[in-house]
Short mmCIF file of C-alpha atoms in Angstrom, two decimals:
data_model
loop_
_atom_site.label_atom_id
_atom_site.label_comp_id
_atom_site.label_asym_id
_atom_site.label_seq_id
_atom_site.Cartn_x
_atom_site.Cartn_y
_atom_site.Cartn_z
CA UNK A 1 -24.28 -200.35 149.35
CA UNK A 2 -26.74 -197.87 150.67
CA UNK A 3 -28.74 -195.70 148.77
CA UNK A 4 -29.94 -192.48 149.69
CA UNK A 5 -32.62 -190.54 148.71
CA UNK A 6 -31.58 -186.97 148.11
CA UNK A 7 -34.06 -184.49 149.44
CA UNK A 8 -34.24 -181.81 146.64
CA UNK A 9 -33.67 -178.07 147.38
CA UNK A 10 -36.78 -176.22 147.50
CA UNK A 11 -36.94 -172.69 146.46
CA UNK A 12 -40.02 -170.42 146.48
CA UNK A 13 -39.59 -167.90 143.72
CA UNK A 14 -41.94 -165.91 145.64
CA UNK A 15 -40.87 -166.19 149.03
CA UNK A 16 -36.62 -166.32 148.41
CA UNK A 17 -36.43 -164.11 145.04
CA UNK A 18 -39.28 -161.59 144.14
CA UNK A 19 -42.88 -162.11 144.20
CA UNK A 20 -42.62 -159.03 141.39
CA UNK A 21 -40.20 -160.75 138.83
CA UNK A 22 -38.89 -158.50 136.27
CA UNK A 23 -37.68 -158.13 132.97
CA UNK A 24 -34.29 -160.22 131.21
CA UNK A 25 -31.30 -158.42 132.19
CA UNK A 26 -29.80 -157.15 135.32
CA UNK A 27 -29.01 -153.59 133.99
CA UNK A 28 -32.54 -152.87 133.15
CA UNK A 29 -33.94 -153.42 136.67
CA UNK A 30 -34.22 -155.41 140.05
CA UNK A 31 -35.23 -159.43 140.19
CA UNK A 32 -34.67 -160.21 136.01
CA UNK A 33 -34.69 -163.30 134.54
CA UNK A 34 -30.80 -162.94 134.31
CA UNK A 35 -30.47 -162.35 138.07
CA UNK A 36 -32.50 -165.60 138.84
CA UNK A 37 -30.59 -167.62 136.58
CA UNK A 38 -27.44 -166.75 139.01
CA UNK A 39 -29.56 -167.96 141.71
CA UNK A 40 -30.59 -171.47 139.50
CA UNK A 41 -26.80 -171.23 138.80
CA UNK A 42 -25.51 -171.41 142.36
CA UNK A 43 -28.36 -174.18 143.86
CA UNK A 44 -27.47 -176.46 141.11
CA UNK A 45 -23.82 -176.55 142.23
CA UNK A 46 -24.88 -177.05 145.83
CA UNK A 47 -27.65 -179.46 145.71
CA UNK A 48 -28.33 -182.17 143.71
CA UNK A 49 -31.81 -181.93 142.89
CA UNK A 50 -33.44 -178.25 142.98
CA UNK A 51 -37.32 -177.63 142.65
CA UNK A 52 -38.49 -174.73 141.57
CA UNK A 53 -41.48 -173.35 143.00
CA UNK A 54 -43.23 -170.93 140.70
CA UNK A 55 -46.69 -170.28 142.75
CA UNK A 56 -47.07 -166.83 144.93
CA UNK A 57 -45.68 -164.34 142.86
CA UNK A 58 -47.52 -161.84 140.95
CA UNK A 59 -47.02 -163.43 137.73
CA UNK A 60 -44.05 -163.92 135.20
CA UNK A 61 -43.53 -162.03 131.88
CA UNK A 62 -42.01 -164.29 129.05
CA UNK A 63 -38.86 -162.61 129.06
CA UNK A 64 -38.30 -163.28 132.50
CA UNK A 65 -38.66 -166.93 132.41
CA UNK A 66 -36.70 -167.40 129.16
CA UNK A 67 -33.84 -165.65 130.09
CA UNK A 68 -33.95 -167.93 133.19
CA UNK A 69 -34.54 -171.35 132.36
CA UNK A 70 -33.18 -170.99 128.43
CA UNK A 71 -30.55 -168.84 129.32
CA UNK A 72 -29.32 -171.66 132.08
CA UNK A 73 -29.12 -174.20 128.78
CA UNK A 74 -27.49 -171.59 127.05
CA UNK A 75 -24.79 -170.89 129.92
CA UNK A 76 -23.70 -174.78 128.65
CA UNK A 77 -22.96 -175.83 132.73
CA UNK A 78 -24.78 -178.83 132.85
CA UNK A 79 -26.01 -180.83 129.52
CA UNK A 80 -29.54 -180.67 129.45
CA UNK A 81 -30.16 -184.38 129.87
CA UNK A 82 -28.66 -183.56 133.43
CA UNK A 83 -30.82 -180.42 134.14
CA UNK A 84 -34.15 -182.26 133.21
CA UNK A 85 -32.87 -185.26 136.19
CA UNK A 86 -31.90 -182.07 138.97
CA UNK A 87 -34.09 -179.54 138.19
CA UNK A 88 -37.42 -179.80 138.68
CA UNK A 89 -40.17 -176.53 137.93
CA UNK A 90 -43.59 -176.92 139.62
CA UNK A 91 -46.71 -175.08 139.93
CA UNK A 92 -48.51 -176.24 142.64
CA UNK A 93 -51.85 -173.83 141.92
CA UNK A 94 -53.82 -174.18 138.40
CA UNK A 95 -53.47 -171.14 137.82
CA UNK A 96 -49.43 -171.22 137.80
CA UNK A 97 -49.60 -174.20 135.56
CA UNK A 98 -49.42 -172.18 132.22
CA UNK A 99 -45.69 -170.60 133.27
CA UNK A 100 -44.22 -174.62 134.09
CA UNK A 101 -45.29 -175.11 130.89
CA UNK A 102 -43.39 -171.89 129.65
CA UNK A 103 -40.76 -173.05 131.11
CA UNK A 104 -40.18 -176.69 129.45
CA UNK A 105 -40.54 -175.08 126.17
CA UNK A 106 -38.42 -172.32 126.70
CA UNK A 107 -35.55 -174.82 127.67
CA UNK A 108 -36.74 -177.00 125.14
CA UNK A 109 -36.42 -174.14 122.30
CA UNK A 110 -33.05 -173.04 124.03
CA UNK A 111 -31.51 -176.62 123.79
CA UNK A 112 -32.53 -177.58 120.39
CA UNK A 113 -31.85 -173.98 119.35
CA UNK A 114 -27.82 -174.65 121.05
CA UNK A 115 -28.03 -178.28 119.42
CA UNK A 116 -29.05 -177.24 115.48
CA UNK B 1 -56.08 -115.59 132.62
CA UNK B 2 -53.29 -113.08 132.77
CA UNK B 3 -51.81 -110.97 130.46
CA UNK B 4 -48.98 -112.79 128.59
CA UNK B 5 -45.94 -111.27 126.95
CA UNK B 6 -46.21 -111.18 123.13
CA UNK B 7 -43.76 -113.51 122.52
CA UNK B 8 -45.97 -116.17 124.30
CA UNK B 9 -47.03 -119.02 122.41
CA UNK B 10 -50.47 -120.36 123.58
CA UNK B 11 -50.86 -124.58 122.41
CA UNK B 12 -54.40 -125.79 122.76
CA UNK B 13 -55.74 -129.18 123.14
CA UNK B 14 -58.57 -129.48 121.75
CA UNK B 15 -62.19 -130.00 123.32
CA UNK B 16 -62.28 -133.06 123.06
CA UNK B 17 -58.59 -134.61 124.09
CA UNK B 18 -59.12 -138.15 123.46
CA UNK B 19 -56.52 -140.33 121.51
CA UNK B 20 -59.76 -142.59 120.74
CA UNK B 21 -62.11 -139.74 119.76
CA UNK B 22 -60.06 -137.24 118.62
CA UNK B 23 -56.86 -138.36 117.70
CA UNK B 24 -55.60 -136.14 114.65
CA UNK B 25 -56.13 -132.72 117.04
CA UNK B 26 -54.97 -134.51 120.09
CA UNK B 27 -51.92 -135.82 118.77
CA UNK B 28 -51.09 -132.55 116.66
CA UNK B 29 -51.32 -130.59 120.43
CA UNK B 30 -49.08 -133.29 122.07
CA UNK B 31 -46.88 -133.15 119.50
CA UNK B 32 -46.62 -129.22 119.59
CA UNK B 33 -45.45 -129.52 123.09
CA UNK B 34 -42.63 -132.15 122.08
CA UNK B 35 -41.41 -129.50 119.28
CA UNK B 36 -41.22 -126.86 121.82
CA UNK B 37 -39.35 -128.60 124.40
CA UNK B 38 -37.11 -130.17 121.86
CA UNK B 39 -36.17 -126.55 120.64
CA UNK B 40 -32.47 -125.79 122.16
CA UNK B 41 -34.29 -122.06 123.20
CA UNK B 42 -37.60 -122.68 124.11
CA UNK B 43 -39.74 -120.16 123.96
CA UNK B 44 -41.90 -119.12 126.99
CA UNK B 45 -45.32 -121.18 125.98
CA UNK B 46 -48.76 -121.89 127.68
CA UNK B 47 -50.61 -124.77 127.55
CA UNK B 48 -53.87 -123.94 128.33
CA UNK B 49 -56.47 -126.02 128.83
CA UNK B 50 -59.48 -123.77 129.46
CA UNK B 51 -60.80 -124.77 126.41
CA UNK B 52 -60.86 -128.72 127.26
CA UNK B 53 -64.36 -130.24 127.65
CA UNK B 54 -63.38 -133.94 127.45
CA UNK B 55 -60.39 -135.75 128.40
CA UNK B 56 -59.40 -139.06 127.77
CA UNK B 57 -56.72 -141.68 129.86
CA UNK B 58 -54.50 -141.91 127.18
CA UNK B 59 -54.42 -137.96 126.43
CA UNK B 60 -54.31 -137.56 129.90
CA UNK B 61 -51.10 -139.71 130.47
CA UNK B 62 -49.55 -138.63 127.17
CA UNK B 63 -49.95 -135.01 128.34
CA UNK B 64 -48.26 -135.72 131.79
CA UNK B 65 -45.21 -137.47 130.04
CA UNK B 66 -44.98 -134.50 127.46
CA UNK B 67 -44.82 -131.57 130.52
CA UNK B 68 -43.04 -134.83 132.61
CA UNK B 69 -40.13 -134.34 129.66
CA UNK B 70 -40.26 -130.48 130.12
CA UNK B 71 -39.78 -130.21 133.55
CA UNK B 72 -37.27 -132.87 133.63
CA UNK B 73 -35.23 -131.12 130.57
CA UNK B 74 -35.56 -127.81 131.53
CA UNK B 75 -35.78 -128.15 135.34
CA UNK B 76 -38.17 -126.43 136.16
CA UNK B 77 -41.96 -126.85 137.09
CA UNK B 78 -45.07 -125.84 135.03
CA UNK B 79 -47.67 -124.46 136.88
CA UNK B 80 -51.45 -124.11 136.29
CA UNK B 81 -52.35 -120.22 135.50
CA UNK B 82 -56.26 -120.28 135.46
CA UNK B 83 -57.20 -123.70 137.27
CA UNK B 84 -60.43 -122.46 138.50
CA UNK B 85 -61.60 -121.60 135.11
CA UNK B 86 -60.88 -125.98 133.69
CA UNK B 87 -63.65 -128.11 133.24
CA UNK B 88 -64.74 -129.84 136.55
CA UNK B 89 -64.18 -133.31 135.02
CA UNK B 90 -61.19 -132.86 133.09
CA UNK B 91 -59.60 -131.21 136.34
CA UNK B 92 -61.08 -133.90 138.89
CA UNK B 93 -59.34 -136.33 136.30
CA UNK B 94 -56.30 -135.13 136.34
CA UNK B 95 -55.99 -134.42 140.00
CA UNK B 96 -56.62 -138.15 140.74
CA UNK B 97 -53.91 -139.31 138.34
CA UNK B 98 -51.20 -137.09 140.50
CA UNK B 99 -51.42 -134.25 136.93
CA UNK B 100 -50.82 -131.59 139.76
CA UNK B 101 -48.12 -133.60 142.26
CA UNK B 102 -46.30 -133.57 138.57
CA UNK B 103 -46.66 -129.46 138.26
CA UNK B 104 -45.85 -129.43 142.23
CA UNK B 105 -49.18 -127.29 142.43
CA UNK B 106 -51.55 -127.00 145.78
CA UNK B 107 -55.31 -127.78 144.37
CA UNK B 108 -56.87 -125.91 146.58
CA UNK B 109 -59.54 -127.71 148.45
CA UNK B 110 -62.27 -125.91 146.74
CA UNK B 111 -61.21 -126.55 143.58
CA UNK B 112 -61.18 -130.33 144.07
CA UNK B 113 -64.65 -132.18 143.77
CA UNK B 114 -65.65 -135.64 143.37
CA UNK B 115 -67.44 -137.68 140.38
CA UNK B 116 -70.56 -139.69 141.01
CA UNK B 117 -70.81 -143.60 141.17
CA UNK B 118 -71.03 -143.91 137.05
CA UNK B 119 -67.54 -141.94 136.38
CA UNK B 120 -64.39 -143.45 136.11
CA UNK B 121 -61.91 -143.40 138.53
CA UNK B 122 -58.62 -142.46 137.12
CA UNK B 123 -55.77 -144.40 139.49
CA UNK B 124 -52.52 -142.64 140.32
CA UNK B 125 -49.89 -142.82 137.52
CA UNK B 126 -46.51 -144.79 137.04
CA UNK B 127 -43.18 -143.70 135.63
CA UNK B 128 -39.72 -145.31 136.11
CA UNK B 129 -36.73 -145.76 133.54
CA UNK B 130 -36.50 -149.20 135.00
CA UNK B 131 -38.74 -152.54 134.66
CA UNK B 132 -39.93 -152.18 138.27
CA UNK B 133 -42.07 -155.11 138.99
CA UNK B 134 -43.79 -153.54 142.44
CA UNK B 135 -45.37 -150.90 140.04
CA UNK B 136 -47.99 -153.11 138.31
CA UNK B 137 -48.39 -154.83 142.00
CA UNK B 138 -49.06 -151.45 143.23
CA UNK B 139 -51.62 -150.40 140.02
CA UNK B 140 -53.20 -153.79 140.69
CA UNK B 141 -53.35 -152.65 144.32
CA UNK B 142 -55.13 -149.82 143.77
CA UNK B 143 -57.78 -151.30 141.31
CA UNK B 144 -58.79 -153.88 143.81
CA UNK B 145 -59.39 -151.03 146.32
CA UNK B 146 -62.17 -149.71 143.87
CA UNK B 147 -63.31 -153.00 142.34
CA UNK B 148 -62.29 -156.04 144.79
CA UNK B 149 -59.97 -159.52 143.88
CA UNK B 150 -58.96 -159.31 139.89
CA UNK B 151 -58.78 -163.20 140.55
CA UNK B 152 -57.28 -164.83 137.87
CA UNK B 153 -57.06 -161.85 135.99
CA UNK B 154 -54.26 -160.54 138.73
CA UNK B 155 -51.70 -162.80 136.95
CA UNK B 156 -52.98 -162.43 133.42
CA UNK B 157 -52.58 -158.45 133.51
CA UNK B 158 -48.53 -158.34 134.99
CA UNK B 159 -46.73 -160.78 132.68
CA UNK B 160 -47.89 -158.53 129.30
CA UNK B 161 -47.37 -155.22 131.52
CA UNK B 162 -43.98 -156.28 132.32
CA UNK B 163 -43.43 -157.16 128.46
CA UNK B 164 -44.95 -153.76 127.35
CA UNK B 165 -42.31 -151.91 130.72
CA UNK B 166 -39.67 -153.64 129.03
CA UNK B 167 -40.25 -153.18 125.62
CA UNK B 168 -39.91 -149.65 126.41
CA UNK B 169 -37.08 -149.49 128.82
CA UNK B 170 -35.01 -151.90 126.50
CA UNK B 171 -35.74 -151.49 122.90
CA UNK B 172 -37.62 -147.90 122.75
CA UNK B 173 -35.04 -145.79 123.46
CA UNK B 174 -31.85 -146.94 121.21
CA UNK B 175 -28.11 -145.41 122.65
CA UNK B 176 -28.19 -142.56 119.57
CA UNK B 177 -31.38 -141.27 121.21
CA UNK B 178 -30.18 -140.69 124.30
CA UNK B 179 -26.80 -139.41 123.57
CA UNK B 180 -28.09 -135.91 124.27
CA UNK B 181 -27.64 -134.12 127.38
CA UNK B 182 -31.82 -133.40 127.11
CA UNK B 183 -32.48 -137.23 126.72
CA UNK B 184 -30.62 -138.30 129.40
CA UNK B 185 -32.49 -136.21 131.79
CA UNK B 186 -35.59 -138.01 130.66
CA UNK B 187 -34.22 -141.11 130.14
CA UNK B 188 -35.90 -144.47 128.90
CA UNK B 189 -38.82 -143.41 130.88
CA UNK B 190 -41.75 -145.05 130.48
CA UNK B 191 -45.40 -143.51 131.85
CA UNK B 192 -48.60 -146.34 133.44
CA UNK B 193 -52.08 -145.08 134.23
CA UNK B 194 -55.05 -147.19 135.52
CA UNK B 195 -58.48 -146.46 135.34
CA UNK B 196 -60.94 -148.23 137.11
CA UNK B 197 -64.80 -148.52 136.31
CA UNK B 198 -66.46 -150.14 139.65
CA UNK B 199 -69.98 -150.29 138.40
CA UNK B 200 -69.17 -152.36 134.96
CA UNK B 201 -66.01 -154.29 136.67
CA UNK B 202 -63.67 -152.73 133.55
CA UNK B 203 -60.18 -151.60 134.22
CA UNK B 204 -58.18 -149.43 131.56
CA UNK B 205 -54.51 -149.86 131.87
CA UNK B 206 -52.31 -147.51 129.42
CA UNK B 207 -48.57 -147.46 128.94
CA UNK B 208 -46.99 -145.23 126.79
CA UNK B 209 -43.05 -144.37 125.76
CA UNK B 210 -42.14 -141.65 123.94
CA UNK B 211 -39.21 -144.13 122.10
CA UNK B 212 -38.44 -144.40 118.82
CA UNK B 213 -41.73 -146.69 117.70
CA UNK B 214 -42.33 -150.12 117.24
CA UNK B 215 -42.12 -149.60 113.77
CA UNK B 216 -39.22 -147.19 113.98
CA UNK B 217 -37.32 -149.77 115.61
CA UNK B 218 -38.18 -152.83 113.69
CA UNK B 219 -35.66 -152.55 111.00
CA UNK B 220 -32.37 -152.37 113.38
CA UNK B 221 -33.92 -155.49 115.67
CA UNK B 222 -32.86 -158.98 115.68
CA UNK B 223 -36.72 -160.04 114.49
CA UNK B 224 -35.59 -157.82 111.51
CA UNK B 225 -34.08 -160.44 109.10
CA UNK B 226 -37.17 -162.85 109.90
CA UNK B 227 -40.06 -160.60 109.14
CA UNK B 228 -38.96 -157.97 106.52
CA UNK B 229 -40.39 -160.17 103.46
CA UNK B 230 -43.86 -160.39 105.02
CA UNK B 231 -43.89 -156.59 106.55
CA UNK B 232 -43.05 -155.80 102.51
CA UNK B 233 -45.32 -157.78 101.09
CA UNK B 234 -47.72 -156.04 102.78
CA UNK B 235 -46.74 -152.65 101.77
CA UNK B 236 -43.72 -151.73 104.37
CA UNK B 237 -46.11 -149.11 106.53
CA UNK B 238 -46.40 -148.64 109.51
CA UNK B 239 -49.59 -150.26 110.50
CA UNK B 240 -48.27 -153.56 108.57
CA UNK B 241 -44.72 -153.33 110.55
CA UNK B 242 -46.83 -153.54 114.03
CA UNK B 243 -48.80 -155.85 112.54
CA UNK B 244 -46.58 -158.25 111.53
CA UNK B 245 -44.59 -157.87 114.82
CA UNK B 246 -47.46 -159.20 116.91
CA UNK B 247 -47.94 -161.69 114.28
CA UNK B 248 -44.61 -163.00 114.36
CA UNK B 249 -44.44 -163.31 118.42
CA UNK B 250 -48.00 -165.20 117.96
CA UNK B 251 -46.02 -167.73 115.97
CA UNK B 252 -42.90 -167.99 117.70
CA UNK B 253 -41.44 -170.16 120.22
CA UNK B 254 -38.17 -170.15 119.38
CA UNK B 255 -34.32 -168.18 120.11
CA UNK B 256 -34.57 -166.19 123.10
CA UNK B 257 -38.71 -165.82 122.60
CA UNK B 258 -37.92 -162.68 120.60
CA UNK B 259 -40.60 -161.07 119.61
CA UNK B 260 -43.11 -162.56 122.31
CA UNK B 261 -43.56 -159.84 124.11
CA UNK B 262 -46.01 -157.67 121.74
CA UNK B 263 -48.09 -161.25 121.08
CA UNK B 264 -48.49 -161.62 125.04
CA UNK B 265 -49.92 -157.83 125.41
CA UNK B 266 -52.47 -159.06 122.64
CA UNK B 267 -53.23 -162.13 123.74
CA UNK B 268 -54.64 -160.70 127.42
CA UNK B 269 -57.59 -159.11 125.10
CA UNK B 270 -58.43 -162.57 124.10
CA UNK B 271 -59.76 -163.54 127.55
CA UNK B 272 -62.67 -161.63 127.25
CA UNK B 273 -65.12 -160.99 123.86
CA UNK B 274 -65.45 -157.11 125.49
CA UNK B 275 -61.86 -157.13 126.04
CA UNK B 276 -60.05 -154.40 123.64
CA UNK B 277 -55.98 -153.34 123.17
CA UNK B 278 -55.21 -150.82 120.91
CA UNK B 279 -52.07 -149.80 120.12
CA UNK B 280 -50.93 -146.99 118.72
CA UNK B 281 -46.93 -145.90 117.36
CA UNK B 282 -45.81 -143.41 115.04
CA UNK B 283 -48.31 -143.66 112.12
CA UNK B 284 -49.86 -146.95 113.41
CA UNK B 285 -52.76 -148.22 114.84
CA UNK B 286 -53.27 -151.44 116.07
CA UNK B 287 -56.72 -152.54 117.27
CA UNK B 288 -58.07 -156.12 119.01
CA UNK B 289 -61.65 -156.87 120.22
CA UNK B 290 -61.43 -160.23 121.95
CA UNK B 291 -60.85 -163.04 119.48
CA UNK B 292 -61.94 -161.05 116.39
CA UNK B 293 -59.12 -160.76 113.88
CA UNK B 294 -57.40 -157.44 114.18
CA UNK B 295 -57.87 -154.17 112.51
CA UNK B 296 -54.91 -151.82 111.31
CA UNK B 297 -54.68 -148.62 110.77
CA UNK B 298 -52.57 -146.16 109.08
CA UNK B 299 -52.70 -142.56 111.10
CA UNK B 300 -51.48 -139.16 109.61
CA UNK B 301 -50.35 -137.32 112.00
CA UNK B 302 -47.48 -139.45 114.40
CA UNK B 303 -47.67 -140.39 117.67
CA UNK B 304 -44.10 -139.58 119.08
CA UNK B 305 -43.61 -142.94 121.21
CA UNK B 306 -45.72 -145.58 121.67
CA UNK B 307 -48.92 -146.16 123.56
CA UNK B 308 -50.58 -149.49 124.57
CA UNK B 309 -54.44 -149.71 126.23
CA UNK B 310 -56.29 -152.67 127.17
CA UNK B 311 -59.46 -152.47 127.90
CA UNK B 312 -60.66 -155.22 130.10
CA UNK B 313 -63.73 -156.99 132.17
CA UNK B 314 -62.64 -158.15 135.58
CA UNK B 315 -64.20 -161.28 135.84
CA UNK B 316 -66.87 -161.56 139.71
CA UNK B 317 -64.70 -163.51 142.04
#
């Protein structure tokens, strides 16, 4: 049998979604948190490995990324065990290291929080 | 100035507008403007600011929100009666920051002069009822004009500025307030200023709502349940509700990283020992220099909204 390697799905925050992300919900203004977790949404049922690039925008706030990446755990579409083998968040600059950090605790908090 | 009708009432600010230096007066004048506009007849009123010898970036950008909220209620524009007779500085300061756009007034050229290399430039300001990312990219646009690369400060500054936007946009302004026909004009507006200092690399960025209050809004929030025991055990006012709001964020990691928001807009003070936010809402004042512990306040007279400086070095690139 052959294996292949699956070349994961890149996707530039900056370059495909906003380099201005906003706030957490759609109704209170362009590129939220909510809105990219409809885009983390549909490349996860398309590809199976997605990395997230989070380098090139102008920064994140915390709301943002929450509703994002804990909101995805919270939608309850893949188990997390799953999402931690297909999803992949990376910060290829220093300086973007401190939100890929964010991130794994936010879904961290968001699972355990949907676990307890 | 001209004659006015007797039925005019004349508000003041006082000589030295300054939330910082003045507060009591400054906030009593602001807050004569909100009672008039608020009145269902308003009377025919002046705000005249001959007698202004100082103005500071906060009073100036809670003075544009408060005739911002006129206009937008009554539709109609303000305009400047005796502009020749204002200080120099305090109208060079507000013709930078777009006071007069606002009004929809012609400076004539005459009338507009320039400050020397030690004065602060006061940027263009902000208002949307949205969270708008491209605003703080434009604001951080226009500081790098007059200072050069924020470096890593350029990422540090939007996340808490996009915490503070949407603090106001979605918790500031609860559905009861803005079930009038008058607050729906105005909306959950939020108002940004930036001030840049070229020849000591500091910036001043201000945001101010004029919401219901961080601690107005505490008690019908979902941090509500977690914090009430500490905010009364340490006396249920106002300066302990803010207090114990950014305290709580500082701590938490948890559901939904409630409560974050106001611990982020602190924490960008911390990356500097010059580096200062105060914030002030309703009867509070909230006050951070660098690492050192913080300092609250209790004020008399309210501030109707909420307002949120940093003051911070911009590190040489």
């Amino acid at each position: 049998m052959l294996e292949w390697d699956v070349a994961a799905e890149v996707y530039e925050i900056a370059r495909k979604f906003s380099d201005t992300p906003g706030g957490r919900y759609k109704r209170l203004g362009p590129y939220s948190g909510e809105e990219f977790r409809d885009v983390l949404v549909d490349l996860l049922s398309k590809n199976e490995e997605v990395e997230v690039v989070l380098d090139g925008t102008e920064g994140y706030g915390s709301s943002f990324l929450e509703e994002a990446f804990g909101g995805l755990v919270r939608l309850k579409r893949w188990p997390v065990e799953e999402l931690g083998k297909r999803l992949r968040v990376v910060a290829r600059n220093r300086s973007y290291a401190l939100y890929a950090d964010q991130v794994s605790k936010f879904i961290k908090d968001a699972a355990t929080h949907e676990s307890g | 100035m001209p004659a006015l009708r007797p039925d005019t009432l004349r508000i003041e600010p006082p000589e030295i507008f300054s939330l910082n230096r003045n507060y009591a007066d400054s906030v009593d004048f602001l807050n004569k403007i909100r009672e008039e506009t608020s009145k269902k007849q308003t009377r025919r009123f002046v705000v005249d600011l001959q007698t202004t010898k100082h103005i500071g970036p906060a009073a100036g950008l809670c003075l544009v929100a408060e005739l911002d909220r006129w206009q937008r209620i009554n539709k109609k524009k303000l305009s400047p009666l005796t502009l020749d007779k204002w200080d120099l500085n305090v109208r060079r300061y507000l013709f930078s920051m777009g006071f007069f756009q606002l009004l929809g007034t012609r400076v004539p050229v005459s009338l507009r002069t320039k400050g020397d290399a030690m004065s602060p430039i006061w940027l263009p300001y902000f208002s949307s009822t949205i969270i708008k990312g491209t605003l703080p990219k434009i604001l951080r646009h226009h500081i790098e004009r007059q200072l050069g690369s924020l470096g890593d400060l350029r990422q540090a500054l939007y996340g808490p500025l996009i915490e503070a936007i949407k603090n106001a946009v979605e918790h500031a302004y609860p559905d009861e307030l803005l079930q009038t026909p008058d607050s729906q004009r105005v909306g959950p507006r939020w108002w940004m200023l930036g001030v840049a200092q070229p020849l000591h690399r500091r910036i001043r960025v201000i945001i101010f709502d004029q919401g219901t209050t961080i601690p107005g809004s505490l008690p019908t929030s979902s941090l509500w349940e977690d914090i009430k025991h500490m905010v009364l055990s340490r006396g249920d006012t106002d300066r302990d509700r803010i207090a114990t709001a950014v305290q709580y964020g500082k701590t938490r990691t948890g559901l939904e990283g409630r409560g974050k928001g106001l611990a982020e807009m602190v924490g960008l003070a911390e990356r500097d020992p010059t580096n200062h936010i105060r914030i002030y809402s309703r009867s509070g004042f909230y006050h951070v220099v660098g690492n050192s512990p913080f300092v609250s306040e209790g004020r008399e007279v309210p501030l109707s909204g909420t307002l949120i400086q940093w003051d911070l070095q911009v590190p040489e690139t």
